[in-house]
Short mmCIF file of C-alpha atoms and ligand atoms in Angstrom, two decimals:
data_model
loop_
_atom_site.label_atom_id
_atom_site.label_comp_id
_atom_site.label_asym_id
_atom_site.label_seq_id
_atom_site.Cartn_x
_atom_site.Cartn_y
_atom_site.Cartn_z
CA MET A 1 157.30 81.16 153.42
CA ASN A 2 160.48 82.85 152.34
CA CYS A 3 160.75 85.47 149.58
CA ARG A 4 161.68 82.90 146.94
CA GLU A 5 158.69 80.66 147.67
CA ALA A 6 156.32 83.63 147.75
CA VAL A 7 157.61 85.12 144.49
CA LYS A 8 157.53 81.70 142.77
CA THR A 9 153.97 81.11 143.95
CA VAL A 10 152.74 84.46 142.68
CA THR A 11 154.61 84.48 139.36
CA ALA A 12 153.48 80.93 138.53
CA ILE A 13 149.84 82.03 138.25
CA LEU A 14 150.40 85.17 136.16
CA GLN A 15 149.00 85.39 132.65
CA ASP A 16 149.45 88.62 130.67
CA GLN A 17 149.41 91.00 133.64
CA LEU A 18 152.00 93.78 133.72
CA VAL A 19 154.33 93.67 136.72
CA VAL A 20 156.47 96.47 138.17
CA CYS A 21 159.07 95.16 140.64
CA ALA A 22 160.67 97.13 143.45
CA ASN A 23 164.47 97.33 143.53
CA GLY A 24 166.80 94.88 145.22
CA ILE A 25 166.04 91.27 146.01
CA ILE A 26 162.42 91.46 144.86
CA SER A 27 163.42 92.28 141.27
CA ARG A 28 166.16 89.67 141.36
CA GLU A 29 163.90 86.92 142.71
CA THR A 30 161.20 87.76 140.17
CA PHE A 31 163.70 87.79 137.30
CA THR A 32 165.08 84.41 138.39
CA ALA A 33 161.70 82.80 139.12
CA ARG A 34 160.03 83.84 135.87
CA ASP A 35 161.48 86.44 133.57
CA ARG A 36 158.73 87.80 131.28
CA VAL A 37 158.57 90.74 128.88
CA GLU A 38 155.66 92.02 130.99
CA ASN A 39 158.02 92.52 133.96
CA PHE A 40 159.59 95.91 134.64
CA TYR A 41 162.54 95.59 137.02
CA MET A 42 163.42 98.70 138.95
CA ILE A 43 167.10 98.75 139.88
CA GLY A 44 167.23 102.19 141.51
CA SER A 45 164.55 104.76 142.45
CA MET A 46 163.73 102.97 145.70
CA GLY A 47 160.13 103.60 146.77
CA LEU A 48 158.80 104.38 143.33
CA ALA A 49 157.53 100.99 142.11
CA SER A 50 154.00 101.90 143.23
CA SER A 51 154.23 105.29 141.47
CA ILE A 52 155.55 103.81 138.22
CA GLY A 53 152.84 101.14 138.42
CA LEU A 54 150.23 103.81 139.04
CA GLY A 55 151.36 105.74 135.97
CA VAL A 56 151.05 102.59 133.87
CA ALA A 57 147.68 101.66 135.40
CA LEU A 58 146.21 105.10 134.71
CA SER A 59 147.29 105.00 131.06
CA GLU A 60 146.66 101.34 130.26
CA ASN A 61 143.11 100.68 131.35
CA VAL A 62 142.64 97.18 129.99
CA ARG A 63 145.25 95.02 131.63
CA LYS A 64 145.92 94.60 135.31
CA VAL A 65 149.07 96.24 136.63
CA ILE A 66 150.65 94.42 139.57
CA VAL A 67 153.30 96.06 141.75
CA PHE A 68 155.70 93.73 143.56
CA ASP A 69 156.81 95.86 146.47
CA GLY A 70 158.83 95.49 149.67
CA ASP A 71 158.04 96.84 153.12
CA GLY A 72 161.07 99.14 152.98
CA ASN A 73 160.05 100.43 149.58
CA VAL A 74 156.44 101.02 150.69
CA LEU A 75 157.52 102.83 153.84
CA MET A 76 159.75 105.14 151.78
CA ASN A 77 156.75 106.32 149.77
CA LEU A 78 153.56 105.99 151.83
CA GLY A 79 152.12 108.99 149.98
CA SER A 80 151.80 106.79 146.93
CA LEU A 81 149.22 104.67 148.76
CA ALA A 82 147.10 107.77 149.35
CA MET A 83 147.26 108.60 145.64
CA VAL A 84 146.20 105.09 144.67
CA GLY A 85 143.31 105.30 147.12
CA ALA A 86 142.28 108.72 145.83
CA LEU A 87 142.53 107.86 142.14
CA GLN A 88 140.95 104.38 142.45
CA PRO A 89 142.56 102.67 139.44
CA LYS A 90 140.50 99.48 139.06
CA ASN A 91 143.36 97.61 137.43
CA PHE A 92 145.89 98.23 140.21
CA LEU A 93 147.04 95.33 142.39
CA HIS A 94 149.71 95.92 145.03
CA ILE A 95 151.57 92.88 146.40
CA VAL A 96 153.88 93.69 149.30
CA PHE A 97 156.46 91.07 150.28
CA ASP A 98 156.93 91.97 153.93
CA ASN A 99 159.98 90.54 155.69
CA GLU A 100 160.08 93.38 158.25
CA ALA A 101 163.55 94.24 157.00
CA TYR A 102 165.70 95.76 154.30
CA ALA A 103 166.90 92.36 153.11
CA SER A 104 168.81 93.74 150.13
CA THR A 105 171.18 95.70 152.33
CA GLY A 106 171.65 93.09 155.08
CA ASN A 107 168.37 92.64 156.96
CA GLN A 108 168.33 95.87 158.94
CA PRO A 109 164.83 96.04 160.52
CA THR A 110 162.01 98.24 159.19
CA CYS A 111 159.04 99.14 161.39
CA SER A 112 156.54 96.89 159.62
CA ASN A 113 156.67 94.46 162.54
CA MET A 114 154.81 97.13 164.51
CA ILE A 115 152.85 98.92 161.78
CA ALA A 116 150.23 96.98 159.83
CA LEU A 117 150.81 98.16 156.26
CA GLU A 118 147.55 96.62 155.02
CA ASN A 119 145.68 98.89 157.43
CA ILE A 120 147.44 101.94 155.97
CA ALA A 121 146.22 100.80 152.54
CA LYS A 122 142.68 100.35 153.88
CA SER A 123 142.54 103.80 155.41
CA SER A 124 144.12 105.23 152.26
CA GLY A 125 141.10 104.10 150.28
CA TYR A 126 142.17 100.79 148.72
CA LEU A 127 139.01 98.80 147.99
CA TYR A 128 140.49 95.67 149.51
CA ALA A 129 143.55 95.00 151.66
CA LYS A 130 144.45 91.72 153.25
CA ARG A 131 147.34 89.99 155.00
CA VAL A 132 148.41 86.42 154.20
CA THR A 133 150.95 84.38 156.09
CA ASP A 134 151.08 81.04 154.27
CA LYS A 135 151.26 79.64 150.76
CA LYS A 136 147.69 78.32 150.78
CA GLY A 137 146.32 81.75 151.71
CA LEU A 138 148.53 83.40 149.12
CA ILE A 139 147.26 81.18 146.28
CA LYS A 140 143.64 81.64 147.33
CA GLU A 141 143.89 85.43 147.58
CA MET A 142 145.90 85.79 144.37
CA SER A 143 143.46 83.84 142.25
CA GLN A 144 140.60 85.96 143.56
CA LEU A 145 142.46 89.26 143.21
CA LEU A 146 143.46 88.56 139.60
CA GLU A 147 139.75 88.34 138.78
CA SER A 148 138.48 91.29 140.79
CA ASP A 149 138.60 95.06 140.47
CA GLY A 150 140.94 97.04 142.71
CA PRO A 151 142.77 98.94 143.86
CA SER A 152 143.77 96.10 146.16
CA LEU A 153 146.73 95.30 148.35
CA LEU A 154 147.95 91.94 149.50
CA LEU A 155 150.49 91.96 152.31
CA VAL A 156 152.49 88.75 152.10
CA LYS A 157 154.33 88.07 155.33
CA ILE A 158 157.59 86.30 154.57
CA SER A 159 160.55 85.17 156.63
CA ARG A 160 163.83 87.08 156.76
CA TYR A 161 166.49 86.30 154.20
CA VAL A 162 168.98 83.85 155.68
CA GLY A 163 172.69 83.82 154.87
CA GLU A 164 174.44 85.42 151.91
CA ILE A 165 172.31 86.83 149.10
CA ASP A 166 172.61 84.01 146.57
CA ILE A 167 170.17 85.21 143.93
CA GLY A 168 171.37 86.38 140.51
CA ARG A 169 171.10 89.93 139.30
CA VAL A 170 168.85 91.06 136.47
CA THR A 171 171.00 90.60 133.38
CA HIS A 172 169.07 92.91 131.03
CA THR A 173 170.25 96.51 130.73
CA PRO A 174 167.86 99.19 132.00
CA ASN A 175 167.10 100.21 128.43
CA GLN A 176 166.33 96.59 127.45
CA ILE A 177 164.01 96.25 130.45
CA LYS A 178 162.12 99.33 129.32
CA GLU A 179 161.96 98.39 125.63
CA ARG A 180 160.66 94.89 126.41
CA PHE A 181 158.07 96.21 128.82
CA MET A 182 156.88 98.79 126.31
CA SER A 183 156.63 96.18 123.57
CA ALA A 184 154.49 94.06 125.92
CA ILE A 185 152.10 96.96 126.44
CA LYS A 186 151.68 97.79 122.73
CA MET S 1 153.49 137.71 129.75
CA ILE S 2 152.29 134.29 128.57
CA ARG S 3 148.68 133.41 129.33
CA SER S 4 148.41 130.09 131.17
CA LYS S 5 145.60 129.04 128.86
CA ASP S 6 147.73 129.64 125.76
CA PHE S 7 150.65 127.81 127.34
CA ALA S 8 148.43 124.80 128.16
CA ASP S 9 147.01 124.88 124.60
CA GLU S 10 150.52 124.91 123.17
CA LEU S 11 151.61 121.93 125.28
CA VAL S 12 148.58 119.90 124.31
CA SER S 13 148.65 120.78 120.62
CA SER S 14 152.35 119.88 120.52
CA GLY S 15 151.51 116.35 121.66
CA PHE S 16 151.95 116.31 125.43
CA ASN S 17 149.03 114.37 126.84
CA PHE S 18 149.78 113.35 130.42
CA PHE S 19 150.45 115.84 133.19
CA THR S 20 151.39 115.44 136.81
CA GLY S 21 153.20 117.51 139.38
CA VAL S 22 153.30 119.41 142.63
CA PRO S 23 152.10 123.05 142.68
CA CYS S 24 154.07 126.27 142.95
CA SER S 25 152.26 129.62 143.01
CA ILE S 26 153.92 130.55 139.68
CA ILE S 27 152.13 127.70 137.89
CA GLY S 28 148.90 127.76 139.89
CA ASN S 29 146.85 128.93 136.92
CA LEU S 30 148.58 126.56 134.51
CA ILE S 31 147.73 123.62 136.75
CA SER S 32 144.09 124.79 136.96
CA GLU S 33 143.94 125.03 133.16
CA LEU S 34 145.33 121.51 132.77
CA THR S 35 143.03 120.12 135.46
CA ASP S 36 139.97 121.65 133.80
CA ARG S 37 140.68 120.27 130.34
CA SER S 38 138.76 117.17 129.31
CA ASP S 39 141.23 116.06 126.62
CA VAL S 40 144.23 115.49 128.93
CA THR S 41 144.87 114.20 132.46
CA TYR S 42 146.49 116.14 135.28
CA ILE S 43 147.38 113.90 138.22
CA PRO S 44 148.22 115.80 141.41
CA ALA S 45 151.27 114.10 142.93
CA VAL S 46 152.29 114.01 146.60
CA ARG S 47 156.00 114.52 145.87
CA GLU S 48 158.11 115.39 142.86
CA ASP S 49 159.79 111.97 142.69
CA VAL S 50 156.34 110.41 142.68
CA ALA S 51 155.39 112.74 139.82
CA VAL S 52 158.46 111.65 137.87
CA GLY S 53 157.69 107.98 138.64
CA ILE S 54 154.08 108.31 137.48
CA ALA S 55 155.21 110.17 134.36
CA SER S 56 157.66 107.34 133.61
CA GLY S 57 154.92 104.72 133.96
CA ALA S 58 152.61 106.75 131.74
CA TYR S 59 155.38 107.08 129.12
CA MET S 60 155.83 103.32 129.00
CA ALA S 61 152.10 102.98 128.44
CA GLY S 62 152.26 105.31 125.44
CA LYS S 63 151.83 108.82 126.85
CA ILE S 64 154.06 111.85 126.37
CA PRO S 65 154.32 113.17 129.92
CA VAL S 66 155.02 116.45 131.65
CA ALA S 67 155.96 116.83 135.34
CA LEU S 68 155.44 120.30 136.82
CA MET S 69 157.27 121.41 139.94
CA GLN S 70 159.05 124.15 141.86
CA ASN S 71 162.87 124.06 141.69
CA SER S 72 162.88 122.92 145.32
CA GLY S 73 161.31 119.74 143.93
CA ILE S 74 164.51 118.96 142.03
CA GLY S 75 165.87 118.07 145.46
CA GLN S 76 163.03 115.60 145.93
CA CYS S 77 163.39 113.87 142.58
CA LEU S 78 167.14 113.89 141.92
CA ASN S 79 167.43 110.15 142.66
CA ALA S 80 164.48 109.32 140.42
CA LEU S 81 166.08 111.28 137.58
CA THR S 82 169.52 109.70 138.00
CA SER S 83 168.56 106.10 138.84
CA LEU S 84 165.39 105.80 136.73
CA ASN S 85 164.89 108.31 133.90
CA LEU S 86 168.49 108.81 132.79
CA ILE S 87 169.55 105.14 132.87
CA TYR S 88 166.37 103.59 131.41
CA GLU S 89 166.01 106.43 128.91
CA LEU S 90 162.56 107.32 130.20
CA PRO S 91 161.86 110.86 129.02
CA CYS S 92 159.51 113.53 130.30
CA LEU S 93 159.26 117.28 130.08
CA LEU S 94 160.04 118.91 133.42
CA ILE S 95 158.46 122.34 133.80
CA ILE S 96 160.30 123.82 136.76
CA THR S 97 159.60 127.17 138.37
CA TRP S 98 162.77 129.10 139.17
CA ARG S 99 162.33 130.50 142.64
CA GLY S 100 165.27 132.38 144.14
CA PHE S 101 166.53 133.64 140.78
CA ASN S 102 169.21 136.33 141.30
CA GLY S 103 169.01 135.84 145.05
CA LYS S 104 165.74 137.73 145.33
CA ASP S 105 163.28 135.52 147.17
CA ALA S 106 162.47 133.98 150.53
CA PRO S 107 165.50 132.43 152.30
CA GLU S 108 164.46 128.84 151.59
CA HIS S 109 164.76 129.47 147.84
CA ILE S 110 168.17 131.11 147.72
CA VAL S 111 170.53 128.12 147.59
CA MET S 112 168.46 126.17 145.06
CA GLY S 113 167.81 129.39 143.11
CA GLU S 114 171.54 129.84 142.66
CA THR S 115 172.29 126.23 141.73
CA CYS S 116 169.29 124.61 140.05
CA ASP S 117 170.50 125.11 136.47
CA THR S 118 174.05 123.88 137.16
CA LEU S 119 172.59 120.99 139.15
CA LEU S 120 170.80 119.82 136.01
CA ASP S 121 174.00 120.37 133.98
CA THR S 122 175.87 118.22 136.48
CA ILE S 123 173.54 115.23 136.05
CA GLY S 124 173.27 115.83 132.31
CA ILE S 125 169.72 117.05 131.87
CA VAL S 126 169.26 119.56 129.05
CA HIS S 127 167.39 122.70 130.12
CA HIS S 128 166.19 126.01 128.71
CA THR S 129 164.59 129.05 130.26
CA LEU S 130 161.19 130.22 129.07
CA SER S 131 160.44 133.81 128.16
CA GLY S 132 157.43 135.54 126.64
CA ASP S 133 158.57 134.98 123.07
CA ASN S 134 160.27 131.58 123.00
CA ALA S 135 157.59 129.36 124.61
CA LYS S 136 156.20 127.94 121.35
CA GLU S 137 159.65 127.02 120.00
CA LEU S 138 160.86 125.55 123.28
CA ILE S 139 157.76 123.39 123.68
CA THR S 140 158.18 122.00 120.15
CA GLU S 141 161.90 121.50 120.74
CA SER S 142 161.18 119.67 124.01
CA PHE S 143 158.69 117.37 122.31
CA ASN S 144 161.22 116.52 119.60
CA HIS S 145 163.94 115.98 122.21
CA ILE S 146 161.71 113.47 124.03
CA ILE S 147 160.88 111.53 120.87
CA GLU S 148 164.43 111.53 119.48
CA ARG S 149 166.74 111.48 122.51
CA LYS S 150 164.47 109.76 125.03
CA THR S 151 165.84 111.64 128.02
CA PRO S 152 164.19 114.20 130.29
CA ILE S 153 164.39 117.87 129.32
CA ALA S 154 163.63 120.83 131.59
CA LEU S 155 162.08 124.23 130.96
CA PHE S 156 162.64 126.78 133.71
CA LEU S 157 159.91 129.30 134.37
CA LYS S 158 160.71 132.47 136.32
CA LYS S 159 158.22 134.63 138.15
CA GLY S 160 156.34 137.06 135.92
CA VAL S 161 156.65 135.10 132.65
CA ILE S 162 153.28 133.35 132.94
CA ASP S 163 150.05 134.81 134.37
C1 TPP P 201 167.23 105.97 147.99
C2 TPP P 201 167.87 104.69 148.34
N1 TPP P 201 168.20 104.42 149.61
C3 TPP P 201 168.74 103.23 149.94
C4 TPP P 201 168.98 102.28 148.98
C5 TPP P 201 169.62 100.95 149.34
N2 TPP P 201 168.61 99.86 149.24
C6 TPP P 201 168.49 99.08 148.16
S1 TPP P 201 167.32 97.92 148.32
C7 TPP P 201 166.99 98.42 149.89
C8 TPP P 201 166.00 97.70 150.74
C9 TPP P 201 164.64 97.57 150.18
O1 TPP P 201 163.85 97.04 151.21
P1 TPP P 201 162.48 96.29 150.93
O2 TPP P 201 161.64 97.10 150.04
O3 TPP P 201 161.88 95.93 152.24
O4 TPP P 201 162.90 94.98 150.12
P2 TPP P 201 163.85 93.76 150.59
O5 TPP P 201 165.25 94.21 150.36
O6 TPP P 201 163.56 93.46 152.02
O7 TPP P 201 163.46 92.65 149.68
C10 TPP P 201 167.78 99.51 150.25
C11 TPP P 201 167.73 100.18 151.58
C12 TPP P 201 168.61 102.60 147.65
N3 TPP P 201 168.77 101.73 146.63
N4 TPP P 201 168.06 103.78 147.37
#
């Protein structure tokens, strides 16, 4: 699976869940695959998608809050995993698209080829943390996770980005992204 | 000297209802007060940028947030402020302790103590400095700033102003 296939697979089965996307390719792929008012696209603040998502999850206790994260983003803010584990927000679902690289800046390697991020989530107190490597596993896990209480983390192993980055940028302004997302929560 | 309990009461009665942050000894009692209250949430954060990120999420879900930190924490959250809060217009009240004011403090506080206010000027964050007799006004002003201007605002707190 590449990032595009993984993001398409996950976004296709979303209903009214709120989604906070990490910066770079992950936001761009999500925007292109299925732009929704329930999506918050981070364009800067690398590492903070899980913290923003946590803030939403703690304040909005009805709907599920899903964070679309990258391995580079997660590694920049591992402390956030400990907070999620400690606070136990039931409505928090963390999806990490792990290509073992910083794809957005040219595929420089991260260390997630050697460090199992789902195990960090487990020992940080996530109720459930699992790794999937193919589309079938991704669909199966996603449909279960959307129905169950968290905090949970799904590590989605994806292939490296090949060639030039050919995916469009998010066309909404930051303020529009925020206003839409807030109107979806209301 | 402001009592931490009165300060917490003032924040809550003005409409702030979500608190997060990283401790500094100057606000130790204030954080305890906020933690002990049943009508608001205080979320201990692992870093100041995380606090600002959580506050931003809480704001989008309808809360009026406060992030408490030492001025050293400005260094940790500068990127969050410039590439999240300021460009998305995601406001929060930053209560920042001013260590190293007038060069009188431990060595690690001196550089930030001399520059923290101009640092906020440089990135365009409005700030005021709390004293015993302006706290009530500044808290109300901060709340109004958040509602009307939708950008972060900072209140500096020096040693000896709060118990
Ligand atoms: C603080 C900071 N450092 C570096 C960057 C440059 N940058 C943007 S996206 C990115 C990579 C993100 O990696 P990952 O989360 O693994 O997602 P991927 O790009 O692989 O999809 C980097 C390093 C940045 N935006 N902010």
